[in-house]
CSV table of C-alpha atoms and ligand atoms in Angstrom, one decimal:
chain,number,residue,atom,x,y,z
W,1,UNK,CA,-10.1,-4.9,223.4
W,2,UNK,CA,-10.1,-1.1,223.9
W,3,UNK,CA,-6.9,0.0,226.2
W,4,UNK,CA,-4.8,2.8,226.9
W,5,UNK,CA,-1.3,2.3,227.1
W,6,UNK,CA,0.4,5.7,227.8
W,7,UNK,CA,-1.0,9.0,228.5
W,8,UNK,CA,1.3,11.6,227.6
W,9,UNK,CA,0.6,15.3,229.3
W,10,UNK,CA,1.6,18.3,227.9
W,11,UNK,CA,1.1,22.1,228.6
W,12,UNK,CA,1.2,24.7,225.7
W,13,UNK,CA,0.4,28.2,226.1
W,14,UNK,CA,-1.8,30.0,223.0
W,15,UNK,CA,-1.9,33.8,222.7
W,16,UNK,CA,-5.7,34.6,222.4
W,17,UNK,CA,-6.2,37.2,219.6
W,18,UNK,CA,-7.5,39.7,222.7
W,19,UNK,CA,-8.0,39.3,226.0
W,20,UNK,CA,-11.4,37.8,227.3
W,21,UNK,CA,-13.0,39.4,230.5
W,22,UNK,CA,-15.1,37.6,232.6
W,23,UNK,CA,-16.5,39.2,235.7
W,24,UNK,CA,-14.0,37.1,238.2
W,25,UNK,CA,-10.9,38.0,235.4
W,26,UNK,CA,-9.1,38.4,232.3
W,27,UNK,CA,-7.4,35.8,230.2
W,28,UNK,CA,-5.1,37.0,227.7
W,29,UNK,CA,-2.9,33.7,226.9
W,30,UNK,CA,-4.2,30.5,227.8
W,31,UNK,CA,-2.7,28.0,229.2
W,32,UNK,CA,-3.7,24.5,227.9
W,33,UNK,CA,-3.3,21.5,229.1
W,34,UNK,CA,-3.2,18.6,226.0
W,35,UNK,CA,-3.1,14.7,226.9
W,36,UNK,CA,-2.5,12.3,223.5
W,37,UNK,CA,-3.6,8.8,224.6
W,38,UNK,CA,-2.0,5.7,222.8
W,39,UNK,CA,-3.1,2.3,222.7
W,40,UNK,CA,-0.1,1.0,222.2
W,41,UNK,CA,-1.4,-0.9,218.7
W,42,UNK,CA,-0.6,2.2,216.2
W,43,UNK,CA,-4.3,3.9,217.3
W,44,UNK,CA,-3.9,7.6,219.1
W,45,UNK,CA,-6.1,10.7,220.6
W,46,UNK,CA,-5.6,14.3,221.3
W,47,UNK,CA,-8.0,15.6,223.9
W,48,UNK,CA,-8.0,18.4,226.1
W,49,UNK,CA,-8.5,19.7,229.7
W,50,UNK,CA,-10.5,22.4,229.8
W,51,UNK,CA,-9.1,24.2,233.5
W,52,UNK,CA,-8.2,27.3,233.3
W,53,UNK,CA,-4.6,29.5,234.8
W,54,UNK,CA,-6.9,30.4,237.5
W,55,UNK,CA,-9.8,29.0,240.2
W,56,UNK,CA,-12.3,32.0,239.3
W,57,UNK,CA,-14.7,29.8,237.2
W,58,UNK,CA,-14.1,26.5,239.0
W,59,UNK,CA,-12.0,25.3,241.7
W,60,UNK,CA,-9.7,23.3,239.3
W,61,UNK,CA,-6.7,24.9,237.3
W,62,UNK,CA,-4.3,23.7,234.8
W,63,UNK,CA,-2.0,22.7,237.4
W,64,UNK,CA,-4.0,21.1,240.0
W,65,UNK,CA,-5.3,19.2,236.8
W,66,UNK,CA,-2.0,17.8,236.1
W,67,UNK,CA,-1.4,16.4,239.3
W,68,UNK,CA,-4.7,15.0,239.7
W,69,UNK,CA,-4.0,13.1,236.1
W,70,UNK,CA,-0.7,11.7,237.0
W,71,UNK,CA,-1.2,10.9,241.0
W,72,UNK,CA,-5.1,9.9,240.6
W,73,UNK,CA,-6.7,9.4,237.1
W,74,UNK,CA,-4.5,7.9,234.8
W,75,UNK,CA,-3.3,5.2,237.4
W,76,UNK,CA,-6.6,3.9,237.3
W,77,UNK,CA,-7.1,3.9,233.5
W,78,UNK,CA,-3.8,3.0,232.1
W,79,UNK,CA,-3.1,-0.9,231.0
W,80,UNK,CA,-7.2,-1.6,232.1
W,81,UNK,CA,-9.1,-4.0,229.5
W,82,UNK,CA,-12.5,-2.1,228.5
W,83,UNK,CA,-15.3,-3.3,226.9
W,84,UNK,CA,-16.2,0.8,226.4
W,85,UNK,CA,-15.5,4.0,226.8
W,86,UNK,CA,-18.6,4.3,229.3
W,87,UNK,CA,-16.7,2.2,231.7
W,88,UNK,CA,-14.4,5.4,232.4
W,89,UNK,CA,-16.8,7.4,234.7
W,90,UNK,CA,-17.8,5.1,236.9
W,91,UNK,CA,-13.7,3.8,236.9
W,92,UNK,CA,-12.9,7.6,237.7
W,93,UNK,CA,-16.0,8.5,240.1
W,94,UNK,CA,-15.6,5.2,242.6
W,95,UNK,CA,-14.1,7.4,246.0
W,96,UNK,CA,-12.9,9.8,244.2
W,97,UNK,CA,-14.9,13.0,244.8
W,98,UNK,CA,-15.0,16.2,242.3
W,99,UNK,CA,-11.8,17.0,239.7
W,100,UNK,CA,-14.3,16.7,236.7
W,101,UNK,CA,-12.3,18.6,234.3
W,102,UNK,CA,-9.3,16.3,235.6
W,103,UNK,CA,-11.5,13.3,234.9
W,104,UNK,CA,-13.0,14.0,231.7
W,105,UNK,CA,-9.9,14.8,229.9
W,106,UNK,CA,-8.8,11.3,230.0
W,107,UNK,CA,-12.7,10.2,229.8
W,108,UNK,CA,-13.0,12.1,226.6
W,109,UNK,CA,-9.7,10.9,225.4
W,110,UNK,CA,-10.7,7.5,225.9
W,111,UNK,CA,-14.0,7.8,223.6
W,112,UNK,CA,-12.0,9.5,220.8
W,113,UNK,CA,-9.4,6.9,221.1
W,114,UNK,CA,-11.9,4.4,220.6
W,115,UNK,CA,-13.8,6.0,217.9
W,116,UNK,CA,-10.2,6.0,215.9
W,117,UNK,CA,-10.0,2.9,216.6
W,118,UNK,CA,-13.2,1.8,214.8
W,119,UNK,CA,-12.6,4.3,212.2
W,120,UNK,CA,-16.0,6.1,212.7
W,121,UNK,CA,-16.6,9.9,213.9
W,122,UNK,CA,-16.9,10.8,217.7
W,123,UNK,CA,-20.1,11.9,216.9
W,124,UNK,CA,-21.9,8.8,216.0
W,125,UNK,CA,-20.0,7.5,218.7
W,126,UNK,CA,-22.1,9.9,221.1
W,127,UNK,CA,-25.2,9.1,219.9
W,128,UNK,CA,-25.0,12.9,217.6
W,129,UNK,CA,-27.2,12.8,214.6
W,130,UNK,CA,-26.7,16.4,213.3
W,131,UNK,CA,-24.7,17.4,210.6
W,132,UNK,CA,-23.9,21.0,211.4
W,133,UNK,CA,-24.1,22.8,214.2
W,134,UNK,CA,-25.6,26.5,215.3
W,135,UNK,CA,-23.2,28.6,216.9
W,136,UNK,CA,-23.6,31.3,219.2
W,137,UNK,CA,-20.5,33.6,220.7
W,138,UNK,CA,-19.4,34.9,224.3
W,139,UNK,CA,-18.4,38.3,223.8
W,140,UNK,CA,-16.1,39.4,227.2
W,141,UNK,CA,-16.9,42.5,229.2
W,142,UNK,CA,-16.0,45.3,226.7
W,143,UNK,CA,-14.3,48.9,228.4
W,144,UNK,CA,-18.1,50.8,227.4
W,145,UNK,CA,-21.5,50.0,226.3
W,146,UNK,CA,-20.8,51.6,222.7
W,147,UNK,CA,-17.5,48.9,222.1
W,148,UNK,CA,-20.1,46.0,222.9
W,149,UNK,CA,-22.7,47.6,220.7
W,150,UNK,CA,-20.2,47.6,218.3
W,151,UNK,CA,-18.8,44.1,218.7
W,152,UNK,CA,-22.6,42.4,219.2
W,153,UNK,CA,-23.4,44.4,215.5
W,154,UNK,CA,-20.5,43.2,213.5
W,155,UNK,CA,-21.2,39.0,215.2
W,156,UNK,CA,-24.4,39.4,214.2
W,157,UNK,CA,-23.5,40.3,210.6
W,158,UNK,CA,-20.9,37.5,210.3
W,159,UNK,CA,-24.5,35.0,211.1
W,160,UNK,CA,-23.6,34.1,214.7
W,161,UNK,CA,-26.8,32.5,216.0
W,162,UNK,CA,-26.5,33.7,219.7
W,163,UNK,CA,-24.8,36.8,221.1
W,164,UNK,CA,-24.1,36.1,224.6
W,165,UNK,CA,-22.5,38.9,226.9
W,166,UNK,CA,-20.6,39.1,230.1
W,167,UNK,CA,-22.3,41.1,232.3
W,168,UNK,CA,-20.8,42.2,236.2
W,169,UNK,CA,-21.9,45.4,238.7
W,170,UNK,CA,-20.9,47.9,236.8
W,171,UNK,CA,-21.0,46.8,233.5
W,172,UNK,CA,-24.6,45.2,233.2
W,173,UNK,CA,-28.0,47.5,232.4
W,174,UNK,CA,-26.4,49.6,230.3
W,175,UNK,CA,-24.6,47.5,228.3
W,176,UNK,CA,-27.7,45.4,227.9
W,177,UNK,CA,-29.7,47.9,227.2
W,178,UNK,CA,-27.8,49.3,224.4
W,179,UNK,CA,-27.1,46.2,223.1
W,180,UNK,CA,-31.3,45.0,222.7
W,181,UNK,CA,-31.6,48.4,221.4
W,182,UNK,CA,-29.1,48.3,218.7
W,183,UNK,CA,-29.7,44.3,218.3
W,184,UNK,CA,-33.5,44.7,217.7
W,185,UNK,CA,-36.2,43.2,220.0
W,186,UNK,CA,-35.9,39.9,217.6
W,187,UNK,CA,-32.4,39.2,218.2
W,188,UNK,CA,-31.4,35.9,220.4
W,189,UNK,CA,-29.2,37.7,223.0
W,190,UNK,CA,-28.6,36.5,226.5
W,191,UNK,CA,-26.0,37.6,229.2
W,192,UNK,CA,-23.9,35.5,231.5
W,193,UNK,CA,-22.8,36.9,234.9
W,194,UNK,CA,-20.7,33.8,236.0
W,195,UNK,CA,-21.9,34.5,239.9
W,196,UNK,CA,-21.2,38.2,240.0
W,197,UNK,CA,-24.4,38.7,242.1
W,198,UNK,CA,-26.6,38.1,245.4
W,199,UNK,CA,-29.9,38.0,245.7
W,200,UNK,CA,-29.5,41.7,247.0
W,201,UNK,CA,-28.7,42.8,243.4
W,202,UNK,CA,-32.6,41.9,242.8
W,203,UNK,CA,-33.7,45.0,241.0
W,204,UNK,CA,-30.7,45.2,238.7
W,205,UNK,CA,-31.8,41.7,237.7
W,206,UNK,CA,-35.6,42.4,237.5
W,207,UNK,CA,-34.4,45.9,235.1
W,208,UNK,CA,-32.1,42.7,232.6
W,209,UNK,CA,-35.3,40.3,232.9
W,210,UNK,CA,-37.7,43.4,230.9
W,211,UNK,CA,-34.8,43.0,228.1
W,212,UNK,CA,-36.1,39.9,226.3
W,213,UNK,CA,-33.0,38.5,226.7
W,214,UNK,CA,-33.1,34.2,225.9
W,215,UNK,CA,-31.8,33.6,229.3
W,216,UNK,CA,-29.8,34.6,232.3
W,217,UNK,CA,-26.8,32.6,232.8
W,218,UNK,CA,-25.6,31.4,236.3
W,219,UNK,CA,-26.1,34.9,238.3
W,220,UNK,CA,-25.9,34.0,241.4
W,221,UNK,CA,-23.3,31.5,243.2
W,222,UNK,CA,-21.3,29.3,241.7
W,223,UNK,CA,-21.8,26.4,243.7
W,224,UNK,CA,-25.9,27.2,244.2
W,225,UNK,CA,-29.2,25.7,243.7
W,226,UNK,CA,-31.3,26.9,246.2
W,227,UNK,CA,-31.1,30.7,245.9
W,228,UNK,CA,-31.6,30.6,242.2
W,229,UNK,CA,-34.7,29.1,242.6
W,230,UNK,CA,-35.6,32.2,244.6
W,231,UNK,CA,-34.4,33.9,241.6
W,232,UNK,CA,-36.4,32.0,239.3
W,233,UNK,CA,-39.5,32.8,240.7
W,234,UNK,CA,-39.7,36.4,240.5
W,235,UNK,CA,-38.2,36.3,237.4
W,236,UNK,CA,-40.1,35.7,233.4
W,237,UNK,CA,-36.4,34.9,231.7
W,238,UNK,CA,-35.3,31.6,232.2
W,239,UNK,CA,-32.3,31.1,234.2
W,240,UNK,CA,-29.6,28.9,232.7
W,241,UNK,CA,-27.2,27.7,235.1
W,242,UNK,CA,-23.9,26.5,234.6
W,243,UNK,CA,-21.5,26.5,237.2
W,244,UNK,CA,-23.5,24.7,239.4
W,245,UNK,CA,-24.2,21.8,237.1
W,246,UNK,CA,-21.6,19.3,237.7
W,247,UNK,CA,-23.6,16.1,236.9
W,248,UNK,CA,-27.1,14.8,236.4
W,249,UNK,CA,-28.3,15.0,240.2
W,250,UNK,CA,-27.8,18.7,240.2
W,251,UNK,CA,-29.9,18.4,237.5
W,252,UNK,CA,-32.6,16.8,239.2
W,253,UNK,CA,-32.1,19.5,242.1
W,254,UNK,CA,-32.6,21.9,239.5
W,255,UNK,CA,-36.0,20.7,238.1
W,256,UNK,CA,-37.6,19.9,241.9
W,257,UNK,CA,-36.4,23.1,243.5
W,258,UNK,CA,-37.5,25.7,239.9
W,259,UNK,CA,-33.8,26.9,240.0
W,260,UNK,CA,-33.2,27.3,236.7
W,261,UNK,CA,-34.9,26.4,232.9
W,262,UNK,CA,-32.1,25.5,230.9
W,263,UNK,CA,-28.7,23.9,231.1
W,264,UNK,CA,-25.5,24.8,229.9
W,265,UNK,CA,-23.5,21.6,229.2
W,266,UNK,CA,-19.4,21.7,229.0
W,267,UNK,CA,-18.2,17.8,229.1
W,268,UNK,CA,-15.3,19.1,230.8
W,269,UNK,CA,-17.2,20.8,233.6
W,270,UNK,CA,-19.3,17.6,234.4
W,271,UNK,CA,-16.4,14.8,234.2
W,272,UNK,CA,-16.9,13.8,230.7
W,273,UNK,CA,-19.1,12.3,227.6
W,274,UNK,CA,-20.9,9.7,229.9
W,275,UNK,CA,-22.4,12.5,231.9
W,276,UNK,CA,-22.6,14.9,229.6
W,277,UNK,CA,-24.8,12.5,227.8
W,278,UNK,CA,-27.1,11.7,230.9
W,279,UNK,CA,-27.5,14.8,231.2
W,280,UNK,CA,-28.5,15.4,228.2
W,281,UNK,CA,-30.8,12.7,228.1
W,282,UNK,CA,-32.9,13.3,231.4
W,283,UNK,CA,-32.9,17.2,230.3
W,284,UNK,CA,-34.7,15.6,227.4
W,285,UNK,CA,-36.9,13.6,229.1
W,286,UNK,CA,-37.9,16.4,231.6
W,287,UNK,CA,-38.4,18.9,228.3
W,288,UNK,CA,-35.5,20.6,229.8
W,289,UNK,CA,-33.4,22.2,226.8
W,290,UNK,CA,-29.6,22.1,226.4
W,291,UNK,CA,-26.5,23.6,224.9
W,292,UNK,CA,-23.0,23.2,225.1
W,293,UNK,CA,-21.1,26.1,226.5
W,294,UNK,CA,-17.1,26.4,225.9
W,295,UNK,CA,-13.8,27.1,227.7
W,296,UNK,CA,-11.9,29.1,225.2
W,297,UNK,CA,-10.8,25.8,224.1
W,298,UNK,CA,-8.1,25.3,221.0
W,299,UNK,CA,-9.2,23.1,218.2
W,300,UNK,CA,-9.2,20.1,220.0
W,301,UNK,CA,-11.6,20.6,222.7
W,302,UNK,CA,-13.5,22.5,220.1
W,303,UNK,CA,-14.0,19.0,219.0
W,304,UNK,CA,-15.4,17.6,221.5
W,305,UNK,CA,-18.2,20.2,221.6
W,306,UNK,CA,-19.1,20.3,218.0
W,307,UNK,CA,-19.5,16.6,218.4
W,308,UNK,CA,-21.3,16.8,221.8
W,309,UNK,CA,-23.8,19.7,220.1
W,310,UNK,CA,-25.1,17.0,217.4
W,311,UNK,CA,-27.0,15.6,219.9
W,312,UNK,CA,-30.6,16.0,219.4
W,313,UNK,CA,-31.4,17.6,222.4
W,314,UNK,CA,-29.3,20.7,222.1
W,315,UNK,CA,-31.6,23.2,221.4
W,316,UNK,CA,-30.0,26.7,221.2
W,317,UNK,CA,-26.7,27.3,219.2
W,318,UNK,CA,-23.1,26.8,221.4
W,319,UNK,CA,-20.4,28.8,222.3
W,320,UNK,CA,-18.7,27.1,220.1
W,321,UNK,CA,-17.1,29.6,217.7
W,322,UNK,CA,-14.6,29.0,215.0
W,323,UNK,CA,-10.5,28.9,215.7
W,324,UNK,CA,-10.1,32.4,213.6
W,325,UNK,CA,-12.6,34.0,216.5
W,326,UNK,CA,-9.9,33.1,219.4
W,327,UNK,CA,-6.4,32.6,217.8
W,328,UNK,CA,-3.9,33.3,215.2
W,329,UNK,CA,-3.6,29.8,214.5
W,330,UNK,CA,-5.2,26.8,216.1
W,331,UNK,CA,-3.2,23.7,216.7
W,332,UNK,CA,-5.3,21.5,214.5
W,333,UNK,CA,-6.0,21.5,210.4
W,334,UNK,CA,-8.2,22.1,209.2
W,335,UNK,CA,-9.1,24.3,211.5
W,336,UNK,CA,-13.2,25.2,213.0
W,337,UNK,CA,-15.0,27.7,210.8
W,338,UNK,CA,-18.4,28.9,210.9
W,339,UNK,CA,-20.5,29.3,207.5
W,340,UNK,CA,-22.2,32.7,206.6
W,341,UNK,CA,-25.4,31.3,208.0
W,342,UNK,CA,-23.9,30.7,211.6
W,343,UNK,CA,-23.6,27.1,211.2
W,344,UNK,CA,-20.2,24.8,211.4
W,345,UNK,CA,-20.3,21.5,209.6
W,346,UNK,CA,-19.1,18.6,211.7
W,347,UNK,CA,-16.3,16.2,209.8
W,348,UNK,CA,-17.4,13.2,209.3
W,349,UNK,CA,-15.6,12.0,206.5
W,350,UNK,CA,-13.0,11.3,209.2
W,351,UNK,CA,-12.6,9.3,212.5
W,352,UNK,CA,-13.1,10.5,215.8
W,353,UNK,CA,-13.3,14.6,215.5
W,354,UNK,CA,-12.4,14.7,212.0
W,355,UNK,CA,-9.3,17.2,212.3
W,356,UNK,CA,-6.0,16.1,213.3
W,357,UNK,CA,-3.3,18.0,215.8
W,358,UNK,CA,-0.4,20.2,213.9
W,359,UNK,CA,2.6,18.3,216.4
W,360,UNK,CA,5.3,20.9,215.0
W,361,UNK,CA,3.3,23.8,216.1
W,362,UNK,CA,2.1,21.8,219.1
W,363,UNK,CA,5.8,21.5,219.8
W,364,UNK,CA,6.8,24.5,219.3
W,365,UNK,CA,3.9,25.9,222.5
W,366,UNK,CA,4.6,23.3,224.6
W,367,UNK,CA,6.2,24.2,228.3
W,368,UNK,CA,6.2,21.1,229.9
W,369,UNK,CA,5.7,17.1,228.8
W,370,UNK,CA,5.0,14.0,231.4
W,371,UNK,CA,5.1,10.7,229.8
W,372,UNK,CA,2.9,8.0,231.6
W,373,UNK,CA,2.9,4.9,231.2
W,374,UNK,CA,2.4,1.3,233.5
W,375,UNK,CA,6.1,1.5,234.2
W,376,UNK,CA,5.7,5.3,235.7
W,377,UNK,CA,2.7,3.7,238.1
W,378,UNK,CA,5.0,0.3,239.1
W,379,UNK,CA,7.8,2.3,240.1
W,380,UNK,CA,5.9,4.9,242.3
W,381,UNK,CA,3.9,2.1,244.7
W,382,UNK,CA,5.9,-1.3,244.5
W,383,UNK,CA,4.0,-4.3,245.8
Q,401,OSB,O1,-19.1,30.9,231.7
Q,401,OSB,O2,-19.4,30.2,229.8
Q,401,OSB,C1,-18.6,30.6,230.6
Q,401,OSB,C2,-15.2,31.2,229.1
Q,401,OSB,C3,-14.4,30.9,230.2
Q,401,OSB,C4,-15.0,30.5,231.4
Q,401,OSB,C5,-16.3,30.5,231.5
Q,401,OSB,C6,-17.2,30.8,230.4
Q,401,OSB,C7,-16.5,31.2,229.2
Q,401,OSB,C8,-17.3,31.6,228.0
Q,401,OSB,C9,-16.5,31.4,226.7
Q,401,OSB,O3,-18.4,32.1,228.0
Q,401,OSB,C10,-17.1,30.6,225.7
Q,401,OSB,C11,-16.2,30.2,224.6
Q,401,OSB,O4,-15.4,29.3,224.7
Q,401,OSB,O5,-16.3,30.9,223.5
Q,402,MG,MG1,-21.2,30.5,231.8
């Protein structure tokens, strides 16, 4: 029987190799939060939170995260029988409202534990059936049009799949202008404004939609469904949201309202595997196409994604690049690496994600460690 015995927190800070600019800021290091779930029987998993230092892509942050973990989550998981992993969601979502990426850390954990335990990869686990992967990369909002131009030349080169840029006011038309024409009218490019406009920015986002870009990611609020369905309709490019999909009814909102065509999925963002899998499922049954976006995560969350993005229903290559894109050296070996033809081969010789955790570097980052256990719970709230 499947349980988790201690959750043990920690936070590590990773330098990235330069500083990534989206249009509500800049990170430069990044501050991770780690959990390593035990079972108490020999079996453990590393998994990741993916909140960031900062609420400017979601409300949740590396330490609001924390809290929520130790005061909320891992009470409820810790010492519990479970016939499955899938059992965690509705565990976690029962009146608790919002705190996905709080959720699905120990959610995500939970399936990786258990695929260790059964000594198969995370992947099958998920229901994945690829081998490799496609994968796309985010560039950040470069200081002028010809430093993008010259970033989007040399990722194409290397065989990235997808070149998606930042856009914001200021740093949009002529970036993505000089980017399709250096690029070539073929090549998949797509921008992301992560909410940096209204609907009163309408003619700077008819001038993107005559760029043949893939899609439009999340333009308008972060929170909205309505007014991007306004969008939508004056628009040919299909709008990808992400923000504002935090689980498989804003998905539904999505389709009956027109506010969008595609979905970006991030397990962290929507609470965990179990959603991230209904998701993915009704998207496929609705002929709705998927991908699986990324939070500048080290080599462990990177995990999770690649094994997320064998699902058959994810249709356009990941943010998912390899560890040598963000950092110096990731935290797990062998570390994530992209083949000249812009695909990453998933490890399945191995259980669960197929790499493991390098603890001496891992100890050497690490700022803070909480140890939980059913002890740490008994003492807080005695009968
Ligand atoms: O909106 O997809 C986003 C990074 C941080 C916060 C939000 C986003 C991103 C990215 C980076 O686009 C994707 C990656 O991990 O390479
Ligand atoms: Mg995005």
């Amino acid at each position: 029987m499947l349980k988790v015995h201690s959750i043990t927190l920690r936070e590590i800070s990773l330098p990235l190799k330069e500083p990534f600019k989206i249009s509500s800021g800049v990170t430069t290091d990044r501050r991770i939060l780690l959990l390593e779930l035990s079972d108490g029987e020999g079996t453990s998993a590393w998994s990741e939170c993916v909140a960031a230092e900062w609420p400017n892509y979601f409300y949740e942050t590396v330490d609001t995260a924390w809290l929520v973990i130790c005061r909320y989550v891992a009470p409820r998981v810790i010492g519990r029988a479970l016939q499955s992993p899938s059992e965690i969601r509705q565990l976690l979502d029962k009146d608790f409202r919002g705190h996905n990426m709080a959720k699905a850390a120990v959610e995500m954990g939970v399936w990786e534990l258990e695929a260790r335990r059964r000594d198969i990869p995370l992947s099958r686990l998920l229901g994945g059936v690829r081998e490799r992967i496609e994968v796309g990369i985010s560039i950040g909002i470069q200081p002028s049009p010809e430093a993008l131009v010259e970033k989007a030349e040399a990722y194409l080169k290397e065989g990235y799949r997808k070149i998606k840029m930042k856009v914001m006011p200021g740093a949009d038309l002529a970036y993505a202008s000089a980017a399709r024409r250096a690029l070539g009218s073929g090549a998949p490019l797509m921008v992301d404004a992560n909410n940096a406009y209204t609907l009163d920015d309408i003619e700077t986002l008819l001038a993107l939609d005559d760029l043949g870009l893939l899609m439009i990611e999340q333009p308008l609020a972060w929170d909205d469904v309505v007014q991007h369905a306004v969008l939508q309709e004056k628009l040919k490019t299909p709008i990808c949201l992400d923000e504002s999909i935090t689980g498989p009814e804003r998905v539904r909102d999505m389709i009956a309202l027109g506010s969008g065509r595609i979905v970006n999925i991030k397990p962290g963002r929507v609470g965990g595997f179990a959603t991230s899998i209904a998701i993915h499922d009704l998207c496929e049954q609705e002929g709705i196409p998927v991908w699986c976006g990324g939070m500048l995560e080290s080599g462990i969350g990177r995990g999770y994604n690649v094994a997320l993005a064998s699902l058959p229903n994810f249709h356009f290559p990941g943010d998912i690049s390899p560890s040598a894109r963000y950092w110096n050296r990731d935290v797990v070996t062998p570390e994530w690496t992209m083949d000249p033809d812009g695909t990453m081969a998933l490890r399945l010789d191995k259980p669960g994600t197929g790499v493991d955790v390098d603890r001496e570097l891992i100890d050497d980052l690490t700022v803070r460690v909480e140890v939980l256990t059913a002890e740490t719970f008994a003492k807080e709230a005695p009968e």
